[in-house]
Amino acid sequence: MTAAPDPVQGVLPLPSGENSLHISLEGFEGPLDLLLDLARAQKVDLARISIVALVDQYLAVIEGARRIRLELAADWLVMAAWLAWLKSRLLLPEDPDHDEEDDPQLLAERLAERLVELEAMREAARRLNRLPQLGQEVFARGMPERLVVEDRSGLSADLPALLQGYIVALRRSAAKRPYRPKPRKLLTVQDALERLARIVGELPEWGVLQGFVPDELVDPVERKAALASTLIAGLEMAKGGALELRQDEAFGPIMLRRQSAAPAEPAGEEE
């Protein structure tokens, strides 16, 4: 077995590894991409390279390693095809009407540029795949959650039995009386007006608004409704001149009494 050739000046061999096809031919042993670089720089004698042996080794590697990535095998095939094409250019007689655009050196350089662009696109695709995926790692606003329903009841029933049970339930519910909530005992504004007219006439001094709410109302909702009705009734009576209302500070207690010529201070307040 001959030793792998040393790097030639002006040609930088790519590192061999899982992405390189190692071949052993007469006149060369090493990675396939290195052979293509040497041929492009005209640093290796392609006349001594057997394209048939190269193709045989390529097929043997593909058949022996089923886990090779498709794009990697395609890169190797492109390299081998270009080597075969370069050698055919050497073996065929030179065409006097040869176009500079078909020069092997230019075509090899274009191939190298395309391979670099292809690798750049693959790297960009890998970076995109590493980003958070919509619907997997991140979710858009208003996107419904994926709910998995698991039946762990262990119960089973056929459709006729289910329909029969549904009909029985409908008949049972139809026989029942409709639900009617218990009516609340609410103090209306008219009732509050009549109550204030009776009480305030007997109390010449200031009284707190909460003291005019009936004591028999113990439910919080009923007491709040009665307090609101009493306040509205007090405002109506004050508007008519029958009552006086007073509140010394914001959110403070509301005081009321019957109308008098000389207003007096609220009970319990002393300087």
GROMACS .gro file of C-alpha atoms in nm:
model
  271
    1MET     CA    1   0.000   0.000   0.000
    2THR     CA    2   0.144   0.336  -0.100
    3ALA     CA    3   0.147   0.628   0.139
    4ALA     CA    4  -0.098   0.910   0.090
    5PRO     CA    5   0.052   1.199  -0.105
    6ASP     CA    6   0.168   1.505   0.081
    7PRO     CA    7  -0.024   1.828   0.038
    8VAL     CA    8   0.092   2.007  -0.274
    9GLN     CA    9   0.175   2.374  -0.261
   10GLY     CA   10  -0.132   2.579  -0.350
   11VAL     CA   11  -0.376   2.296  -0.274
   12LEU     CA   12  -0.525   2.258   0.074
   13PRO     CA   13  -0.671   1.907   0.121
   14LEU     CA   14  -0.999   1.887   0.306
   15PRO     CA   15  -0.988   1.695   0.636
   16SER     CA   16  -1.077   1.331   0.589
   17GLY     CA   17  -1.342   1.179   0.814
   18GLU     CA   18  -1.698   1.073   0.799
   19ASN     CA   19  -1.766   1.329   0.524
   20SER     CA   20  -1.479   1.212   0.299
   21LEU     CA   21  -1.462   0.910   0.069
   22HIS     CA   22  -1.121   0.742   0.110
   23ILE     CA   23  -1.008   0.573  -0.211
   24SER     CA   24  -0.699   0.371  -0.306
   25LEU     CA   25  -0.602   0.385  -0.675
   26GLU     CA   26  -0.288   0.345  -0.876
   27GLY     CA   27  -0.106   0.673  -0.843
   28PHE     CA   28  -0.320   0.808  -0.557
   29GLU     CA   29  -0.449   0.709  -0.216
   30GLY     CA   30  -0.653   0.943   0.002
   31PRO     CA   31  -0.980   1.138   0.017
   32LEU     CA   32  -1.179   1.185  -0.302
   33ASP     CA   33  -1.210   1.560  -0.248
   34LEU     CA   34  -0.829   1.587  -0.226
   35LEU     CA   35  -0.797   1.404  -0.558
   36LEU     CA   36  -1.039   1.651  -0.716
   37ASP     CA   37  -0.841   1.947  -0.580
   38LEU     CA   38  -0.514   1.802  -0.711
   39ALA     CA   39  -0.667   1.733  -1.052
   40ARG     CA   40  -0.806   2.084  -1.067
   41ALA     CA   41  -0.461   2.226  -0.991
   42GLN     CA   42  -0.304   1.979  -1.239
   43LYS     CA   43  -0.088   1.832  -0.960
   44VAL     CA   44  -0.179   1.472  -1.031
   45ASP     CA   45  -0.157   1.262  -1.348
   46LEU     CA   46  -0.515   1.175  -1.434
   47ALA     CA   47  -0.393   0.944  -1.708
   48ARG     CA   48  -0.279   0.698  -1.439
   49ILE     CA   49  -0.609   0.717  -1.250
   50SER     CA   50  -0.852   0.436  -1.334
   51ILE     CA   51  -1.203   0.574  -1.346
   52VAL     CA   52  -1.342   0.219  -1.350
   53ALA     CA   53  -1.164   0.139  -1.021
   54LEU     CA   54  -1.288   0.469  -0.877
   55VAL     CA   55  -1.649   0.386  -0.966
   56ASP     CA   56  -1.612   0.033  -0.826
   57GLN     CA   57  -1.484   0.166  -0.493
   58TYR     CA   58  -1.763   0.425  -0.483
   59LEU     CA   59  -2.030   0.162  -0.539
   60ALA     CA   60  -1.870  -0.069  -0.282
   61VAL     CA   61  -1.881   0.204  -0.018
   62ILE     CA   62  -2.244   0.289  -0.098
   63GLU     CA   63  -2.348  -0.077  -0.083
   64GLY     CA   64  -2.154  -0.143   0.237
   65ALA     CA   65  -2.275   0.161   0.432
   66ARG     CA   66  -2.651   0.201   0.415
   67ARG     CA   67  -2.651   0.486   0.668
   68ILE     CA   68  -2.462   0.733   0.446
   69ARG     CA   69  -2.656   1.054   0.404
   70LEU     CA   70  -2.806   1.101   0.061
   71GLU     CA   71  -2.656   1.447   0.010
   72LEU     CA   72  -2.308   1.315   0.105
   73ALA     CA   73  -2.330   1.030  -0.145
   74ALA     CA   74  -2.448   1.280  -0.407
   75ASP     CA   75  -2.143   1.500  -0.340
   76TRP     CA   76  -1.914   1.202  -0.389
   77LEU     CA   77  -2.091   1.111  -0.713
   78VAL     CA   78  -2.051   1.467  -0.846
   79MET     CA   79  -1.679   1.462  -0.761
   80ALA     CA   80  -1.629   1.127  -0.933
   81ALA     CA   81  -1.822   1.244  -1.238
   82TRP     CA   82  -1.607   1.554  -1.266
   83LEU     CA   83  -1.290   1.346  -1.240
   84ALA     CA   84  -1.418   1.122  -1.518
   85TRP     CA   85  -1.502   1.426  -1.728
   86LEU     CA   86  -1.159   1.584  -1.669
   87LYS     CA   87  -0.988   1.260  -1.769
   88SER     CA   88  -1.201   1.234  -2.082
   89ARG     CA   89  -1.086   1.582  -2.179
   90LEU     CA   90  -0.727   1.460  -2.153
   91LEU     CA   91  -0.785   1.145  -2.359
   92LEU     CA   92  -0.992   1.302  -2.637
   93PRO     CA   93  -0.812   1.498  -2.911
   94GLU     CA   94  -0.818   1.873  -2.868
   95ASP     CA   95  -1.088   2.052  -3.063
   96PRO     CA   96  -0.953   2.343  -3.270
   97ASP     CA   97  -1.281   2.529  -3.208
   98HIS     CA   98  -1.238   2.488  -2.833
   99ASP     CA   99  -1.436   2.741  -2.631
  100GLU     CA  100  -1.269   2.900  -2.329
  101GLU     CA  101  -1.590   2.849  -2.132
  102ASP     CA  102  -1.540   2.470  -2.159
  103ASP     CA  103  -1.188   2.485  -2.016
  104PRO     CA  104  -1.149   2.214  -1.748
  105GLN     CA  105  -0.980   2.457  -1.512
  106LEU     CA  106  -1.272   2.702  -1.530
  107LEU     CA  107  -1.529   2.426  -1.499
  108ALA     CA  108  -1.348   2.279  -1.199
  109GLU     CA  109  -1.341   2.619  -1.032
  110ARG     CA  110  -1.714   2.660  -1.097
  111LEU     CA  111  -1.773   2.318  -0.945
  112ALA     CA  112  -1.578   2.416  -0.635
  113GLU     CA  113  -1.780   2.737  -0.603
  114ARG     CA  114  -2.106   2.546  -0.637
  115LEU     CA  115  -1.998   2.298  -0.371
  116VAL     CA  116  -1.913   2.586  -0.136
  117GLU     CA  117  -2.251   2.747  -0.205
  118LEU     CA  118  -2.425   2.414  -0.149
  119GLU     CA  119  -2.254   2.367   0.187
  120ALA     CA  120  -2.346   2.725   0.285
  121MET     CA  121  -2.711   2.658   0.203
  122ARG     CA  122  -2.705   2.335   0.402
  123GLU     CA  123  -2.554   2.514   0.700
  124ALA     CA  124  -2.823   2.783   0.675
  125ALA     CA  125  -3.088   2.510   0.665
  126ARG     CA  126  -2.938   2.346   0.974
  127ARG     CA  127  -2.944   2.681   1.157
  128LEU     CA  128  -3.308   2.728   1.061
  129ASN     CA  129  -3.394   2.380   1.187
  130ARG     CA  130  -3.237   2.464   1.524
  131LEU     CA  131  -3.465   2.766   1.568
  132PRO     CA  132  -3.788   2.729   1.769
  133GLN     CA  133  -4.062   2.580   1.554
  134LEU     CA  134  -4.407   2.743   1.544
  135GLY     CA  135  -4.660   2.509   1.691
  136GLN     CA  136  -4.396   2.302   1.873
  137GLU     CA  137  -4.166   2.515   2.089
  138VAL     CA  138  -4.356   2.842   2.045
  139PHE     CA  139  -4.726   2.911   1.990
  140ALA     CA  140  -4.902   3.200   1.821
  141ARG     CA  141  -5.152   3.418   2.011
  142GLY     CA  142  -5.490   3.250   2.029
  143MET     CA  143  -5.362   2.916   1.907
  144PRO     CA  144  -5.566   2.634   2.065
  145GLU     CA  145  -5.387   2.389   2.286
  146ARG     CA  146  -5.350   2.031   2.184
  147LEU     CA  147  -5.563   1.830   2.423
  148VAL     CA  148  -5.541   1.456   2.431
  149VAL     CA  149  -5.854   1.283   2.558
  150GLU     CA  150  -5.786   0.956   2.735
  151ASP     CA  151  -6.075   0.729   2.825
  152ARG     CA  152  -5.986   0.562   3.154
  153SER     CA  153  -6.340   0.491   3.269
  154GLY     CA  154  -6.341   0.135   3.146
  155LEU     CA  155  -6.714   0.161   3.075
  156SER     CA  156  -6.878   0.056   2.752
  157ALA     CA  157  -7.234   0.092   2.624
  158ASP     CA  158  -7.409   0.044   2.296
  159LEU     CA  159  -7.594   0.321   2.117
  160PRO     CA  160  -7.952   0.195   2.173
  161ALA     CA  161  -7.897   0.170   2.549
  162LEU     CA  162  -7.748   0.520   2.553
  163LEU     CA  163  -8.046   0.666   2.366
  164GLN     CA  164  -8.290   0.485   2.593
  165GLY     CA  165  -8.120   0.628   2.901
  166TYR     CA  166  -8.127   0.975   2.749
  167ILE     CA  167  -8.503   0.949   2.684
  168VAL     CA  168  -8.565   0.838   3.042
  169ALA     CA  169  -8.363   1.133   3.173
  170LEU     CA  170  -8.561   1.376   2.956
  171ARG     CA  171  -8.892   1.241   3.081
  172ARG     CA  172  -8.774   1.259   3.440
  173SER     CA  173  -8.663   1.620   3.403
  174ALA     CA  174  -8.987   1.716   3.228
  175ALA     CA  175  -9.191   1.581   3.520
  176LYS     CA  176  -9.007   1.801   3.768
  177ARG     CA  177  -9.118   2.154   3.844
  178PRO     CA  178  -8.897   2.427   3.697
  179TYR     CA  179  -8.648   2.579   3.934
  180ARG     CA  180  -8.757   2.906   4.088
  181PRO     CA  181  -8.511   3.085   4.309
  182LYS     CA  182  -8.630   3.200   4.649
  183PRO     CA  183  -8.749   3.559   4.620
  184ARG     CA  184  -8.556   3.812   4.821
  185LYS     CA  185  -8.720   4.060   5.053
  186LEU     CA  186  -8.608   4.387   4.896
  187LEU     CA  187  -8.693   4.729   5.036
  188THR     CA  188  -8.827   4.946   4.757
  189VAL     CA  189  -8.774   5.321   4.734
  190GLN     CA  190  -9.142   5.381   4.806
  191ASP     CA  191  -9.122   5.168   5.122
  192ALA     CA  192  -8.809   5.357   5.228
  193LEU     CA  193  -8.986   5.692   5.176
  194GLU     CA  194  -9.275   5.586   5.397
  195ARG     CA  195  -9.039   5.449   5.663
  196LEU     CA  196  -8.826   5.768   5.672
  197ALA     CA  197  -9.137   5.985   5.691
  198ARG     CA  198  -9.246   5.798   6.004
  199ILE     CA  199  -8.906   5.774   6.178
  200VAL     CA  200  -8.742   6.109   6.102
  201GLY     CA  201  -9.040   6.299   6.232
  202GLU     CA  202  -8.975   6.149   6.575
  203LEU     CA  203  -8.595   6.211   6.574
  204PRO     CA  204  -8.495   6.577   6.569
  205GLU     CA  205  -8.122   6.499   6.608
  206TRP     CA  206  -7.875   6.369   6.348
  207GLY     CA  207  -7.886   5.997   6.280
  208VAL     CA  208  -7.660   5.765   6.076
  209LEU     CA  209  -7.809   5.641   5.749
  210GLN     CA  210  -7.741   5.274   5.837
  211GLY     CA  211  -7.962   5.315   6.145
  212PHE     CA  212  -8.270   5.363   5.930
  213VAL     CA  213  -8.236   5.021   5.763
  214PRO     CA  214  -8.483   4.762   5.904
  215ASP     CA  215  -8.317   4.533   6.159
  216GLU     CA  216  -8.499   4.224   6.032
  217LEU     CA  217  -8.295   4.230   5.712
  218VAL     CA  218  -7.996   4.007   5.797
  219ASP     CA  219  -7.903   3.894   5.447
  220PRO     CA  220  -7.604   4.104   5.321
  221VAL     CA  221  -7.757   4.149   4.977
  222GLU     CA  222  -8.093   4.255   5.119
  223ARG     CA  223  -7.928   4.503   5.360
  224LYS     CA  224  -7.723   4.660   5.080
  225ALA     CA  225  -8.037   4.698   4.866
  226ALA     CA  226  -8.227   4.851   5.161
  227LEU     CA  227  -7.939   5.092   5.229
  228ALA     CA  228  -7.942   5.208   4.866
  229SER     CA  229  -8.320   5.253   4.871
  230THR     CA  230  -8.298   5.448   5.198
  231LEU     CA  231  -8.030   5.679   5.054
  232ILE     CA  232  -8.242   5.750   4.745
  233ALA     CA  233  -8.545   5.814   4.964
  234GLY     CA  234  -8.341   6.052   5.182
  235LEU     CA  235  -8.223   6.246   4.878
  236GLU     CA  236  -8.581   6.277   4.753
  237MET     CA  237  -8.701   6.403   5.093
  238ALA     CA  238  -8.408   6.646   5.117
  239LYS     CA  239  -8.499   6.774   4.773
  240GLY     CA  240  -8.851   6.839   4.896
  241GLY     CA  241  -8.724   7.016   5.209
  242ALA     CA  242  -8.833   6.752   5.461
  243LEU     CA  243  -8.482   6.626   5.546
  244GLU     CA  244  -8.126   6.747   5.586
  245LEU     CA  245  -7.828   6.531   5.480
  246ARG     CA  246  -7.469   6.577   5.586
  247GLN     CA  247  -7.136   6.405   5.517
  248ASP     CA  248  -6.827   6.557   5.679
  249GLU     CA  249  -6.564   6.372   5.469
  250ALA     CA  250  -6.536   6.157   5.161
  251PHE     CA  251  -6.658   5.803   5.222
  252GLY     CA  252  -6.758   5.909   5.572
  253PRO     CA  253  -7.090   5.826   5.738
  254ILE     CA  254  -7.399   5.995   5.595
  255MET     CA  255  -7.606   6.175   5.860
  256LEU     CA  256  -7.967   6.284   5.822
  257ARG     CA  257  -8.240   6.450   6.030
  258ARG     CA  258  -8.565   6.635   5.979
  259GLN     CA  259  -8.552   6.989   5.846
  260SER     CA  260  -8.513   7.258   6.114
  261ALA     CA  261  -8.459   7.631   6.113
  262ALA     CA  262  -8.129   7.620   6.304
  263PRO     CA  263  -7.897   7.332   6.199
  264ALA     CA  264  -7.739   7.151   6.493
  265GLU     CA  265  -7.413   6.961   6.511
  266PRO     CA  266  -7.425   6.579   6.481
  267ALA     CA  267  -7.459   6.398   6.812
  268GLY     CA  268  -7.135   6.285   6.972
  269GLU     CA  269  -6.908   6.549   6.808
  270GLU     CA  270  -6.736   6.785   7.050
  271GLU     CA  271  -6.436   7.012   7.005
   0.00000   0.00000   0.00000
